[in-house]
Coordinates of C-alpha atoms in Angstrom, one line a residue:
X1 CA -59.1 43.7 -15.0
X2 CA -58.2 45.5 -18.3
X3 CA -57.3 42.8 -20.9
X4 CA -58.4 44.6 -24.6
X5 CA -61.2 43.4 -26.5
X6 CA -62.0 39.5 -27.3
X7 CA -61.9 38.4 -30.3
X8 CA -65.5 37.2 -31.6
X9 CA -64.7 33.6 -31.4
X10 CA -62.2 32.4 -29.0
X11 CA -61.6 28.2 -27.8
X12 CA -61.4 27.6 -24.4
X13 CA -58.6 25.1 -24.2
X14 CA -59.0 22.6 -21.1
X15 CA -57.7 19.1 -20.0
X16 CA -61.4 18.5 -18.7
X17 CA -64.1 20.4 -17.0
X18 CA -62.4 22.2 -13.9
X19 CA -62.2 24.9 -11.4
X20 CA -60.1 27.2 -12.7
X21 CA -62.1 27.8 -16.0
X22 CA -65.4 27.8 -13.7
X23 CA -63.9 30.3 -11.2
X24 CA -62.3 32.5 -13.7
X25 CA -62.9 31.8 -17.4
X26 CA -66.1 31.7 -17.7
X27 CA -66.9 34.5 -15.6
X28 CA -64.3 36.6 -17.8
X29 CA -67.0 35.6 -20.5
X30 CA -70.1 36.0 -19.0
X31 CA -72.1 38.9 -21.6
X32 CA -69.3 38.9 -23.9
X33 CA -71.7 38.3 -26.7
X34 CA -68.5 36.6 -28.4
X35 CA -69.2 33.0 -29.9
X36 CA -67.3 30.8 -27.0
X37 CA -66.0 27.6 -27.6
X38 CA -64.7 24.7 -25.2
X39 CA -62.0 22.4 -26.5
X40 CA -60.4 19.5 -24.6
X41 CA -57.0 18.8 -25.3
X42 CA -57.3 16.1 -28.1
X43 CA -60.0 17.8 -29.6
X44 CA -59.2 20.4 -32.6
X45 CA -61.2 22.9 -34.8
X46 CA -60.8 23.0 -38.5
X47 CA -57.8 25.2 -38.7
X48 CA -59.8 28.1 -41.2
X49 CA -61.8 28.4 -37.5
X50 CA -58.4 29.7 -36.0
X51 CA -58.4 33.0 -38.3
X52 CA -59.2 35.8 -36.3
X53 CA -59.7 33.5 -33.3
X54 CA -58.6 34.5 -29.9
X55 CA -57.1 30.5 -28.3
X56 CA -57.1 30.6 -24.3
X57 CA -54.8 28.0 -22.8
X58 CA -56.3 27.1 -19.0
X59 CA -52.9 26.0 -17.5
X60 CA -51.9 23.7 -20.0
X61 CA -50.6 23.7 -23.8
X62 CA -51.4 20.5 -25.1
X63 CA -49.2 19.1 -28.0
X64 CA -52.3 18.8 -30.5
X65 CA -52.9 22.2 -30.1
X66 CA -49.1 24.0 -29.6
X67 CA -48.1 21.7 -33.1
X68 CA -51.5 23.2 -34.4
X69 CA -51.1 26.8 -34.5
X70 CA -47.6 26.2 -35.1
X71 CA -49.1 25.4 -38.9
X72 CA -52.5 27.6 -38.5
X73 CA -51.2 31.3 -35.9
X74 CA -54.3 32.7 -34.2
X75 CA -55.1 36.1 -33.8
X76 CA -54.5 35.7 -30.4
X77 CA -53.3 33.4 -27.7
X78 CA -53.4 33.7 -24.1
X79 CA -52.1 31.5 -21.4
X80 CA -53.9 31.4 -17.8
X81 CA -52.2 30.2 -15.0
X82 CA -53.8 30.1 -11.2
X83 CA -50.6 28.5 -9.9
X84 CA -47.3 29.6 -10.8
X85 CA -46.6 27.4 -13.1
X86 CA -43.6 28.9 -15.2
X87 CA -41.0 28.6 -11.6
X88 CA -39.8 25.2 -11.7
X89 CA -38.1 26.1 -7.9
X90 CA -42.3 26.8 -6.7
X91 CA -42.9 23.0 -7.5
X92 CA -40.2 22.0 -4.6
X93 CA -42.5 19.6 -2.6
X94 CA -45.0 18.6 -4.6
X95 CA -45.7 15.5 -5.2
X96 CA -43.4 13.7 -8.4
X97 CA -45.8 13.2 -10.4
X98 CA -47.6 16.6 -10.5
X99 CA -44.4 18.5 -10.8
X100 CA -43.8 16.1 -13.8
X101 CA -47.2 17.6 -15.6
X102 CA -46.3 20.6 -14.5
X103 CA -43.2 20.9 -16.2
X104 CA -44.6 19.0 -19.3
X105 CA -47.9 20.7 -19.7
X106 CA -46.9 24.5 -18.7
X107 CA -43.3 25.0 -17.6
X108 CA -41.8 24.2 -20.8
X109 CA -43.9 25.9 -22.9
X110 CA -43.5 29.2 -21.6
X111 CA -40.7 30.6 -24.4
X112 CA -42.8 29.5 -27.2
X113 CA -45.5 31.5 -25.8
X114 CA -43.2 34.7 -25.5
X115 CA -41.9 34.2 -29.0
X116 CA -45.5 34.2 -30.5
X117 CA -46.8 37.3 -28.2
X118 CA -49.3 35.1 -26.3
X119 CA -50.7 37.2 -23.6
X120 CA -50.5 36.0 -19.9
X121 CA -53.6 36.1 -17.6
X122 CA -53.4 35.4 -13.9
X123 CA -55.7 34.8 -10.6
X124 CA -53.7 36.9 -8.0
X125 CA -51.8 40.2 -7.7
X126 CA -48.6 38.1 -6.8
X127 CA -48.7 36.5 -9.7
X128 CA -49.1 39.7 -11.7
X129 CA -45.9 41.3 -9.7
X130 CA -43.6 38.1 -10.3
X131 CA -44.2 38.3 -14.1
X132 CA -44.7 41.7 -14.4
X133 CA -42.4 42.5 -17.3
X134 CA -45.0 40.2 -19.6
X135 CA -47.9 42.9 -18.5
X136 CA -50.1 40.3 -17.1
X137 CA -54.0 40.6 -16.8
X138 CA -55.8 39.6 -13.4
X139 CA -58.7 37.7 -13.6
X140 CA -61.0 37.8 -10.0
X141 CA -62.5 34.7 -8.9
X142 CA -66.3 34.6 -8.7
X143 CA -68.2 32.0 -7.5
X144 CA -69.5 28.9 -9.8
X145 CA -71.9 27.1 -7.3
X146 CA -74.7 29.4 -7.6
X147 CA -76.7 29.9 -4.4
X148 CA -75.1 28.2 -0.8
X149 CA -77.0 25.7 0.8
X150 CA -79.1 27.4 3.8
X151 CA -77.6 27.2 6.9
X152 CA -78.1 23.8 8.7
X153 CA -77.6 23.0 12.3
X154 CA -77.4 18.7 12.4
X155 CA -77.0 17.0 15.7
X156 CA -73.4 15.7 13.8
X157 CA -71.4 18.8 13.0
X158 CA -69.4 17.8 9.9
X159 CA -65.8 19.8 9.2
X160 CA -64.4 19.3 6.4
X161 CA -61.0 20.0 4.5
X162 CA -61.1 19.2 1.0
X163 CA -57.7 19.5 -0.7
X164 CA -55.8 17.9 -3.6
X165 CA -52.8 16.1 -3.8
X166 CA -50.9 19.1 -3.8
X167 CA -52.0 20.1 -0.4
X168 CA -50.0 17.3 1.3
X169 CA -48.2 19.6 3.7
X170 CA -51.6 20.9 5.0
X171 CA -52.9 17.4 5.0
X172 CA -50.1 16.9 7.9
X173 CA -50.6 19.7 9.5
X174 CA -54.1 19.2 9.9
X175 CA -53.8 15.9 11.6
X176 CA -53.4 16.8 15.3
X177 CA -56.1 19.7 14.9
X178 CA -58.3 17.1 14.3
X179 CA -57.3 14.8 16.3
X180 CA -57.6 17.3 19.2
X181 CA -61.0 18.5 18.1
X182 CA -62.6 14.9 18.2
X183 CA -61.0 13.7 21.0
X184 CA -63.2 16.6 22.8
X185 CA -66.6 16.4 20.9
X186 CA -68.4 13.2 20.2
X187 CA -70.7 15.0 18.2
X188 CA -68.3 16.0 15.4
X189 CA -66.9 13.9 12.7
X190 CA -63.9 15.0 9.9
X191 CA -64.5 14.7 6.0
X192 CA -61.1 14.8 4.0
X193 CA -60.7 14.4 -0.2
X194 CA -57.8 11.9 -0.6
X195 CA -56.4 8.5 -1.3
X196 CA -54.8 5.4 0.1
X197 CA -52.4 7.7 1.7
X198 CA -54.4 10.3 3.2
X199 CA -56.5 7.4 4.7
X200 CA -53.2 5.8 6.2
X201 CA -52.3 9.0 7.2
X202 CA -56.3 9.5 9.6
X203 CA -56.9 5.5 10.1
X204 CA -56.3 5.8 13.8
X205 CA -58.9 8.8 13.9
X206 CA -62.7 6.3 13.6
X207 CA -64.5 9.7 13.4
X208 CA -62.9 10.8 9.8
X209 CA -64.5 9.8 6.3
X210 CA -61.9 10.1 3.5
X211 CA -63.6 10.5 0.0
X212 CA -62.3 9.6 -3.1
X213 CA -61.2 12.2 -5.3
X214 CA -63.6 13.3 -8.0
X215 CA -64.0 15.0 -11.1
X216 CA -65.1 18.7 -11.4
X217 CA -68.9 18.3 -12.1
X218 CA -69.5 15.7 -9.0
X219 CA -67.4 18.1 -6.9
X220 CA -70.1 20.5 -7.7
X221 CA -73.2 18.7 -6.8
X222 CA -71.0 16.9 -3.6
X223 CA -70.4 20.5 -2.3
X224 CA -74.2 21.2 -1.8
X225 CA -75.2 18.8 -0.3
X226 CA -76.5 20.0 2.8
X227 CA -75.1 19.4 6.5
X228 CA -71.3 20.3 6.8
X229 CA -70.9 22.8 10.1
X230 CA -67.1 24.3 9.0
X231 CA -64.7 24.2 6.1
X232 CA -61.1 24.4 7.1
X233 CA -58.7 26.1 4.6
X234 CA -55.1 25.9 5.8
X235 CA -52.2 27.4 3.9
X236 CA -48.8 26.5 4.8
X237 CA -46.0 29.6 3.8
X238 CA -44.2 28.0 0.3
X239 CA -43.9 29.6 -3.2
X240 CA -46.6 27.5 -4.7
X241 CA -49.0 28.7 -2.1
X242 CA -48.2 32.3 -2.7
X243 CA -49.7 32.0 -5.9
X244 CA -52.9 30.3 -5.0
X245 CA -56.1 32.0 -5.6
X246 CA -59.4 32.0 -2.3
X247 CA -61.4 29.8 -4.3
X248 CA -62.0 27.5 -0.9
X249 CA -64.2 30.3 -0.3
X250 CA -66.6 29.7 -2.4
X251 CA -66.4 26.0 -1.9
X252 CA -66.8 26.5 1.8
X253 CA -70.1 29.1 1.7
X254 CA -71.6 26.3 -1.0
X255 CA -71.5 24.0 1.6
X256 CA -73.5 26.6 3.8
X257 CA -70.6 26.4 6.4
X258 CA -68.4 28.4 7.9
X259 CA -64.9 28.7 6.7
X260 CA -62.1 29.3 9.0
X261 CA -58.9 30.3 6.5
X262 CA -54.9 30.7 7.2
X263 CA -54.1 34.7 7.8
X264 CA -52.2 34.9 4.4
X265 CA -53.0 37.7 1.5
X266 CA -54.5 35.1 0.0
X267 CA -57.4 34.8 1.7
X268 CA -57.6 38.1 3.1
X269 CA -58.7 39.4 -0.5
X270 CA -62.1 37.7 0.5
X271 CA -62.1 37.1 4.4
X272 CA -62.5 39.8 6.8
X273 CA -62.0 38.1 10.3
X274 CA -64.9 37.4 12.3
X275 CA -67.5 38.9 9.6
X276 CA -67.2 36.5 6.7
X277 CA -65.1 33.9 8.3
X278 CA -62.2 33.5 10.7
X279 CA -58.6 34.7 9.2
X280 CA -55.7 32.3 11.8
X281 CA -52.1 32.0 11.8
X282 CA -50.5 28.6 10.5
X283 CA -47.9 29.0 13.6
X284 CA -50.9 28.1 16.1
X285 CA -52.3 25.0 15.3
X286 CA -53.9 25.1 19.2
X287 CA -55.4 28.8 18.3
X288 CA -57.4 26.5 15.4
X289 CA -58.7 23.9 17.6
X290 CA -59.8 26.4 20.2
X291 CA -61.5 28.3 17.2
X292 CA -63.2 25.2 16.0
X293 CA -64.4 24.3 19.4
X294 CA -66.1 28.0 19.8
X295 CA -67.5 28.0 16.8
X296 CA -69.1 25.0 17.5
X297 CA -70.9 25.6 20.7
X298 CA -71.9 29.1 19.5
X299 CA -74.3 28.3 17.2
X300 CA -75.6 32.2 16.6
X301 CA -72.0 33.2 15.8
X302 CA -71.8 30.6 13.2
X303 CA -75.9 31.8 11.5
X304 CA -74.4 35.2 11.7
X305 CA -70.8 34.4 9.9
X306 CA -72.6 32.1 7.2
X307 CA -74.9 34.5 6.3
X308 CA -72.7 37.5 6.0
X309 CA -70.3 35.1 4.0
X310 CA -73.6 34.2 1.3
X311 CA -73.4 37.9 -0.8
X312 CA -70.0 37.8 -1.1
X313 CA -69.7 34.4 -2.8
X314 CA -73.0 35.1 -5.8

């Protein structure tokens, strides 16, 4: 990824610790040499500090910080998005109140940044193509979790699917795969991120734990923790998803599982099928379970994916 030379001190500009910036941010820093500074959104430098100062925006433009350089221009601005957050017709089934922050945080702000030159970095080649005429810069993903658990073969095989709110349509879809899957092992139990309504949703299931959604940093340490068998990554076909970046990747090879991932360009700039994980179509929901099942009585198969999956993700 080509995207000139950063300024010597540049302010990292994040709601709170997250994924993106670990995935792709810091990364894009790593050996810089540059002076690197992280900023949450009510917190502000001394505007002298913005005076040859590259600002990155990570998704959002808070209003501290838009009505800041509005007085006090940078050097240069740049705006990351790993969603596309600047197509108000790509938030169409999310839930209200993310498509609200998304409209109030990003979407909005996206002819201000135009009109002061602010440069536009993204996570995917998609992304780059749709906005092409702002000359975009890709940023790869590289993994945050530093080495994957080792490989672990528990009498209770855990699968897990950990996905945000915005992942509702997956959530749904996922249900009768797992319902299917425990109905014919008792060995295996399902762990899902979610609230009230993803527990309502898998009540009738006794063999699924739902966890409550967490910040960032316990996400981290919770990943590690040793014991989970496979990591499902479903991907249902809508604009938003087109946009996404393979960080359940990583997530899935820290847990020292093995991932099995929708067969979308998405994931198959890091999965090759059947070497670092399993690539499926969404349209066979049955072709999932039957994968699942394999995978769990073939315990070599699983060693050999897990372990071919561990260089890609350090």
């Amino acid at each position: 990824m080509s995207s000139g030379v950063v300024s010597i001190r540049s302010f990292v500009v994040q709601q709170t610790e997250n994924p993106s910036t670990d995935f792709f941010i810091r990364p894009f820093f790593s050996g810089s040499g540059g002076e690197v500074r992280f900023y949450t959104f009510a917190d502000v430098p001394e505007p002298a500090e913005l005076a040859g100062a590259t600002v990155i925006f990570v998704r959002y433009v808070p209003p501290a910080w838009k009505a800041l350089l509005k007085r006090h221009p940078a050097q240069r601005v740049v705006f990351f998005m790993d969603d596309d957050l600047f197509d108000w017709r790509a938030f169409r089934g999310m839930p209200w109140h993310y498509q609200r922050k998304l409209f109030r945080l990003a979407w909005r702000h996206q002819r201000w940044l135009r009109e002061i030159g602010a440069e536009l970095w993204v996570s995917s080649p998609w992304l780059a193509q749709k906005y092409a005429a702002w000359n975009p810069s890709v940023l790869e993903p590289q993994n945050p979790h530093g080495d994957a658990a080792e490989f672990i073969d528990p009498a209770m095989k855990t699968i897990f699917y950990h996905g945000s709110a915005s992942h509702r349509g997956e959530l749904k879809w996922l249900v009768p795969v797992v319902e299917r899957v425990l109905a014919a092992r008792s060995d295996v139990c399902f762990e899902v991120i979610g609230d009230r309504k993803v527990r309502d949703r898998f009540a009738h299931l006794p063999g699924v734990q739902v966890i409550h959604p967490m910040s960032w940093p316990a996400y981290k340490a919770f990943i590690q923790r040793p014991g989970r068998t496979i990591g499902l990554a479903p991907l249902l076909d809508t604009p938003f998803n087109a946009a996404r970046a393979p960080t359940k990747f990583f997530d899935i090879t820290a847990a020292g599982a093995v991932g099995i991932y929708a067969d979308s360009p998405v994931y198959r700039r890091l999965v090759e099928h059947g070497k670092n994980g399993l690539l499926l179509p969404m349209d066979s929901p049955g072709g999932w379970v039957e994968a699942v099942l394999d995978l769990l009585d073939d315990r070599e198969k699983r060693k050999i994916i897990k372990t071919k999956a561990d260089p890609c993700a350090r």
